[in-house]
mmCIF file of C-alpha atoms in Angstrom:
data_model
loop_
_atom_site.group_PDB
_atom_site.id
_atom_site.type_symbol
_atom_site.label_atom_id
_atom_site.label_comp_id
_atom_site.label_asym_id
_atom_site.label_seq_id
_atom_site.Cartn_x
_atom_site.Cartn_y
_atom_site.Cartn_z
ATOM 1 C CA GLY A 1 4.707 -5.523 -10.618
ATOM 2 C CA GLN A 2 1.744 -3.503 -9.435
ATOM 3 C CA ASN A 3 -0.877 -1.423 -11.170
ATOM 4 C CA ILE A 4 -3.010 1.180 -9.399
ATOM 5 C CA ASP A 5 -5.680 2.996 -11.379
ATOM 6 C CA GLN A 6 -7.831 5.969 -10.459
ATOM 7 C CA PRO A 7 -9.600 8.598 -12.559
ATOM 8 C CA THR A 8 -7.555 11.616 -13.502
ATOM 9 C CA GLU A 9 -10.095 14.298 -12.687
ATOM 10 C CA MET A 10 -13.577 14.781 -11.242
ATOM 11 C CA THR A 11 -15.793 17.811 -10.794
ATOM 12 C CA ALA A 12 -18.533 18.201 -8.194
ATOM 13 C CA THR A 13 -20.690 20.902 -6.646
ATOM 14 C CA GLU A 14 -20.303 22.325 -3.164
ATOM 15 C CA GLY A 15 -22.487 20.370 -0.709
ATOM 16 C CA ALA A 16 -22.654 17.297 -2.943
ATOM 17 C CA ILE A 17 -21.034 13.852 -2.627
ATOM 18 C CA VAL A 18 -18.185 12.529 -4.737
ATOM 19 C CA GLN A 19 -16.851 8.979 -4.926
ATOM 20 C CA ILE A 20 -13.293 8.369 -6.117
ATOM 21 C CA ASN A 21 -12.593 4.815 -7.212
ATOM 22 C CA CYS A 22 -9.255 3.027 -7.084
ATOM 23 C CA THR A 23 -8.491 -0.390 -8.523
ATOM 24 C CA TYR A 24 -5.268 -2.251 -7.982
ATOM 25 C CA GLN A 25 -3.515 -5.396 -9.133
ATOM 26 C CA THR A 26 -0.741 -6.368 -6.764
ATOM 27 C CA SER A 27 0.866 -9.262 -4.978
ATOM 28 C CA GLY A 28 1.536 -9.119 -1.256
ATOM 29 C CA PHE A 29 -1.266 -6.650 -0.396
ATOM 30 C CA ASN A 30 -0.797 -5.228 3.098
ATOM 31 C CA GLY A 31 -3.146 -2.255 3.287
ATOM 32 C CA LEU A 32 -4.551 0.637 1.265
ATOM 33 C CA PHE A 33 -4.190 4.319 2.072
ATOM 34 C CA TRP A 34 -5.863 7.489 0.849
ATOM 35 C CA TYR A 35 -4.044 10.817 0.933
ATOM 36 C CA GLN A 36 -5.111 14.364 0.142
ATOM 37 C CA GLN A 37 -2.695 16.700 -1.599
ATOM 38 C CA HIS A 38 -3.244 20.382 -2.302
ATOM 39 C CA ALA A 39 -1.265 21.813 -5.193
ATOM 40 C CA GLY A 40 2.416 22.226 -4.348
ATOM 41 C CA GLU A 41 1.978 20.849 -0.840
ATOM 42 C CA ALA A 42 2.792 17.564 0.875
ATOM 43 C CA PRO A 43 0.270 14.705 0.869
ATOM 44 C CA THR A 44 -1.624 14.321 4.128
ATOM 45 C CA PHE A 45 -3.010 11.050 5.432
ATOM 46 C CA LEU A 46 -6.785 10.552 5.205
ATOM 47 C CA SER A 47 -7.596 6.891 5.752
ATOM 48 C CA TYR A 48 -6.323 3.334 5.958
ATOM 49 C CA ASN A 49 -8.054 0.048 5.106
ATOM 50 C CA VAL A 50 -6.548 -3.391 5.537
ATOM 51 C CA LEU A 51 -9.731 -5.462 6.009
ATOM 52 C CA ASP A 52 -12.811 -5.470 3.773
ATOM 53 C CA GLY A 53 -15.483 -2.943 4.611
ATOM 54 C CA LEU A 54 -16.130 0.706 5.225
ATOM 55 C CA GLU A 55 -14.120 3.038 7.447
ATOM 56 C CA GLU A 56 -15.826 6.326 8.290
ATOM 57 C CA LYS A 57 -14.099 9.470 9.497
ATOM 58 C CA GLY A 58 -16.355 12.481 9.599
ATOM 59 C CA ARG A 59 -17.166 13.627 6.059
ATOM 60 C CA PHE A 60 -14.732 11.119 4.554
ATOM 61 C CA SER A 61 -15.272 7.361 4.225
ATOM 62 C CA SER A 62 -13.140 4.707 2.580
ATOM 63 C CA PHE A 63 -14.171 1.257 1.417
ATOM 64 C CA LEU A 64 -12.088 -1.786 0.533
ATOM 65 C CA SER A 65 -12.813 -5.078 -1.234
ATOM 66 C CA ARG A 66 -9.645 -7.156 -1.323
ATOM 67 C CA SER A 67 -11.153 -9.893 -3.503
ATOM 68 C CA LYS A 68 -12.034 -7.312 -6.170
ATOM 69 C CA GLY A 69 -8.869 -5.238 -5.776
ATOM 70 C CA TYR A 70 -11.090 -2.194 -5.324
ATOM 71 C CA SER A 71 -11.380 0.764 -3.005
ATOM 72 C CA TYR A 72 -13.251 4.028 -3.022
ATOM 73 C CA LEU A 73 -13.012 7.282 -1.107
ATOM 74 C CA LEU A 74 -16.326 9.009 -0.449
ATOM 75 C CA LEU A 75 -16.360 12.727 0.257
ATOM 76 C CA LYS A 76 -19.664 14.035 1.624
ATOM 77 C CA GLU A 77 -20.952 17.593 2.065
ATOM 78 C CA LEU A 78 -18.254 18.878 -0.218
ATOM 79 C CA GLN A 79 -16.573 22.155 0.680
ATOM 80 C CA MET A 80 -14.500 24.428 -1.526
ATOM 81 C CA LYS A 81 -11.404 23.527 0.506
ATOM 82 C CA ASP A 82 -11.830 19.885 -0.600
ATOM 83 C CA SER A 83 -10.548 20.884 -4.050
ATOM 84 C CA ALA A 84 -7.319 18.885 -4.150
ATOM 85 C CA SER A 85 -5.770 15.726 -5.530
ATOM 86 C CA TYR A 86 -6.620 12.450 -3.824
ATOM 87 C CA LEU A 87 -4.004 9.728 -3.929
ATOM 88 C CA CYS A 88 -4.678 6.022 -3.553
ATOM 89 C CA ALA A 89 -1.659 4.058 -2.286
ATOM 90 C CA VAL A 90 -1.171 0.344 -1.751
ATOM 91 C CA ARG A 91 1.253 -1.073 0.777
ATOM 92 C CA LEU A 92 2.960 -4.239 -0.312
ATOM 93 C CA LEU A 93 4.685 -6.769 1.881
ATOM 94 C CA LYS A 94 8.109 -7.291 0.427
ATOM 95 C CA ALA A 95 11.050 -9.314 1.641
ATOM 96 C CA ALA A 96 12.864 -6.077 2.401
ATOM 97 C CA GLY A 97 9.842 -4.653 4.214
ATOM 98 C CA ASN A 98 6.748 -2.641 3.421
ATOM 99 C CA LYS A 99 6.613 -0.674 0.192
ATOM 100 C CA LEU A 100 3.997 2.012 -0.475
ATOM 101 C CA THR A 101 3.096 2.526 -4.129
ATOM 102 C CA PHE A 102 0.888 5.397 -5.287
ATOM 103 C CA GLY A 103 -1.643 5.736 -8.047
ATOM 104 C CA GLY A 104 -1.509 8.790 -10.288
ATOM 105 C CA GLY A 105 -3.995 10.736 -8.159
ATOM 106 C CA THR A 106 -7.471 12.127 -8.854
ATOM 107 C CA ARG A 107 -7.848 15.883 -9.055
ATOM 108 C CA VAL A 108 -11.182 16.942 -7.584
ATOM 109 C CA LEU A 109 -12.550 20.359 -8.421
ATOM 110 C CA VAL A 110 -15.376 21.629 -6.218
ATOM 111 C CA LYS A 111 -17.529 24.306 -7.827
ATOM 112 C CA PRO A 112 -19.853 26.717 -6.005
ATOM 113 C CA GLU B 1 5.679 18.860 17.069
ATOM 114 C CA ALA B 2 5.930 15.559 15.181
ATOM 115 C CA GLN B 3 7.270 16.285 11.735
ATOM 116 C CA VAL B 4 9.482 15.455 8.806
ATOM 117 C CA THR B 5 11.826 18.310 7.900
ATOM 118 C CA GLN B 6 13.285 18.640 4.429
ATOM 119 C CA ASN B 7 15.823 21.198 3.265
ATOM 120 C CA PRO B 8 16.030 23.138 1.090
ATOM 121 C CA ARG B 9 12.462 23.907 -0.045
ATOM 122 C CA TYR B 10 13.661 25.266 -3.381
ATOM 123 C CA LEU B 11 16.914 24.663 -5.222
ATOM 124 C CA ILE B 12 18.178 25.674 -8.650
ATOM 125 C CA THR B 13 21.460 24.088 -9.660
ATOM 126 C CA VAL B 14 23.551 23.354 -12.730
ATOM 127 C CA THR B 15 24.105 20.035 -14.437
ATOM 128 C CA GLY B 16 26.820 17.956 -12.791
ATOM 129 C CA LYS B 17 27.103 19.851 -9.509
ATOM 130 C CA LYS B 18 26.681 17.421 -6.623
ATOM 131 C CA LEU B 19 23.902 18.230 -4.189
ATOM 132 C CA THR B 20 22.291 16.795 -1.076
ATOM 133 C CA VAL B 21 18.713 17.190 0.087
ATOM 134 C CA THR B 22 18.416 16.591 3.803
ATOM 135 C CA CYS B 23 15.543 14.853 5.578
ATOM 136 C CA SER B 24 15.063 14.487 9.302
ATOM 137 C CA GLN B 25 12.189 13.076 11.376
ATOM 138 C CA ASN B 26 11.562 13.374 15.122
ATOM 139 C CA MET B 27 9.040 10.537 15.535
ATOM 140 C CA ASN B 28 11.486 7.650 15.996
ATOM 141 C CA HIS B 29 10.135 6.052 12.810
ATOM 142 C CA GLU B 30 11.967 3.039 11.474
ATOM 143 C CA TYR B 31 10.869 3.476 7.889
ATOM 144 C CA MET B 32 11.896 6.374 5.642
ATOM 145 C CA SER B 33 11.491 6.896 1.936
ATOM 146 C CA TRP B 34 12.142 9.351 -0.889
ATOM 147 C CA TYR B 35 9.678 10.065 -3.684
ATOM 148 C CA ARG B 36 9.703 12.291 -6.713
ATOM 149 C CA GLN B 37 6.511 13.724 -8.153
ATOM 150 C CA ASP B 38 6.141 14.719 -11.782
ATOM 151 C CA PRO B 39 3.038 15.870 -13.684
ATOM 152 C CA GLY B 40 1.113 12.903 -15.055
ATOM 153 C CA LEU B 41 3.372 10.371 -13.337
ATOM 154 C CA GLY B 42 2.313 10.674 -9.707
ATOM 155 C CA LEU B 43 4.577 9.874 -6.770
ATOM 156 C CA ARG B 44 7.349 7.453 -7.628
ATOM 157 C CA GLN B 45 9.596 5.892 -5.025
ATOM 158 C CA ILE B 46 13.341 6.499 -5.380
ATOM 159 C CA TYR B 47 14.812 4.731 -2.353
ATOM 160 C CA TYR B 48 13.593 3.545 0.998
ATOM 161 C CA SER B 49 15.118 2.464 4.291
ATOM 162 C CA MET B 50 13.753 -0.015 6.784
ATOM 163 C CA ASN B 51 16.132 1.053 9.553
ATOM 164 C CA VAL B 52 19.668 2.257 10.220
ATOM 165 C CA GLU B 53 22.091 0.942 7.582
ATOM 166 C CA VAL B 54 19.264 -0.845 5.719
ATOM 167 C CA THR B 55 18.330 0.746 2.388
ATOM 168 C CA ASP B 56 16.873 -0.533 -0.869
ATOM 169 C CA LYS B 57 16.025 0.741 -4.313
ATOM 170 C CA GLY B 58 12.556 1.908 -5.171
ATOM 171 C CA ASP B 59 11.130 2.217 -8.670
ATOM 172 C CA VAL B 60 13.338 5.028 -10.020
ATOM 173 C CA PRO B 61 16.735 4.871 -8.225
ATOM 174 C CA GLU B 62 19.028 5.750 -11.150
ATOM 175 C CA GLY B 63 21.092 8.872 -10.517
ATOM 176 C CA TYR B 64 20.411 8.955 -6.782
ATOM 177 C CA LYS B 65 22.120 7.742 -3.628
ATOM 178 C CA VAL B 66 20.964 7.583 -0.028
ATOM 179 C CA SER B 67 22.420 6.767 3.358
ATOM 180 C CA ARG B 68 20.915 5.946 6.760
ATOM 181 C CA LYS B 69 23.623 6.327 9.372
ATOM 182 C CA GLU B 70 21.221 7.542 12.049
ATOM 183 C CA LYS B 71 17.567 6.676 12.574
ATOM 184 C CA ARG B 72 16.333 10.244 12.239
ATOM 185 C CA ASN B 73 18.201 11.277 9.053
ATOM 186 C CA PHE B 74 17.858 10.059 5.483
ATOM 187 C CA PRO B 75 19.630 12.367 3.007
ATOM 188 C CA LEU B 76 19.149 12.123 -0.759
ATOM 189 C CA ILE B 77 22.318 12.639 -2.795
ATOM 190 C CA LEU B 78 22.512 13.551 -6.470
ATOM 191 C CA GLU B 79 26.148 12.980 -7.427
ATOM 192 C CA SER B 80 25.828 14.480 -10.909
ATOM 193 C CA PRO B 81 22.396 16.059 -11.392
ATOM 194 C CA SER B 82 20.874 16.196 -14.847
ATOM 195 C CA PRO B 83 17.878 18.175 -16.180
ATOM 196 C CA ASN B 84 15.658 15.062 -16.108
ATOM 197 C CA GLN B 85 15.985 15.141 -12.325
ATOM 198 C CA THR B 86 14.094 18.411 -12.205
ATOM 199 C CA SER B 87 11.139 17.489 -10.022
ATOM 200 C CA LEU B 88 9.315 17.904 -6.727
ATOM 201 C CA TYR B 89 10.858 15.633 -4.095
ATOM 202 C CA PHE B 90 9.231 14.371 -0.917
ATOM 203 C CA CYS B 91 10.734 12.596 2.037
ATOM 204 C CA ALA B 92 8.396 10.484 4.165
ATOM 205 C CA SER B 93 8.593 8.379 7.294
ATOM 206 C CA SER B 94 6.409 5.877 9.114
ATOM 207 C CA LEU B 95 6.406 3.169 11.717
ATOM 208 C CA SER B 96 7.252 -0.158 10.165
ATOM 209 C CA ARG B 97 3.795 -1.545 10.849
ATOM 210 C CA GLY B 98 0.280 -0.378 11.498
ATOM 211 C CA GLY B 99 -2.127 1.958 9.802
ATOM 212 C CA GLY B 100 -0.584 5.309 10.533
ATOM 213 C CA GLY B 101 0.619 5.793 7.022
ATOM 214 C CA TYR B 102 3.418 8.043 5.997
ATOM 215 C CA THR B 103 4.176 11.505 7.302
ATOM 216 C CA PHE B 104 5.556 13.609 4.481
ATOM 217 C CA GLY B 105 8.003 16.478 4.506
ATOM 218 C CA SER B 106 7.042 19.778 2.880
ATOM 219 C CA GLY B 107 8.825 18.955 -0.343
ATOM 220 C CA THR B 108 11.879 20.198 -2.233
ATOM 221 C CA ARG B 109 11.391 21.712 -5.654
ATOM 222 C CA LEU B 110 14.593 21.057 -7.588
ATOM 223 C CA THR B 111 15.453 22.612 -10.941
ATOM 224 C CA VAL B 112 18.555 21.422 -12.797
ATOM 225 C CA VAL B 113 19.616 23.673 -15.676
#
């Protein structure tokens, strides 16, 4: 089976930086995704890592270490609108095709 | 506009009354999937489909059925809904490979009383 762990909740101040960690134990790893989800809305795609290293996209960066089964999402210059849940998801290569499995999500609260 | 369209957005129904939640995508994606989301449990996969007429169970398939007769449509069928199927449901689609990730529908909030 697979196990994906991330913290349940984090609080940060507007303008600051927050790092959300995700650890996973899987077989057949084929990529890691980060999604943002505002309450009651659909998840929206943020980033994708399949090779080790850092991917930067504006204020958001994502890092992957496959040997450690570890990723983090870094949110810089936090804004109030960044208050949301952040979902780590691992894509597994299965005989029947790719399968995307989600962690429980990290709720980030940005305070003024 | 590229999108995944789910209907209905909200549904209240009674135990045992068959219902279908529709899902349609206009991006020519091969891969489609259904998830349910419950507090404290995150997104859990119900069923997925690699292409037309190819479907497989996810992690929580009991009580659900799906079909993939056309590439764009992937309906979720609850033959005899029960209160434990009260949840927020999301349909999603993607290309079979690459880093584009899933595109999600807006969600269907289902209440079974």
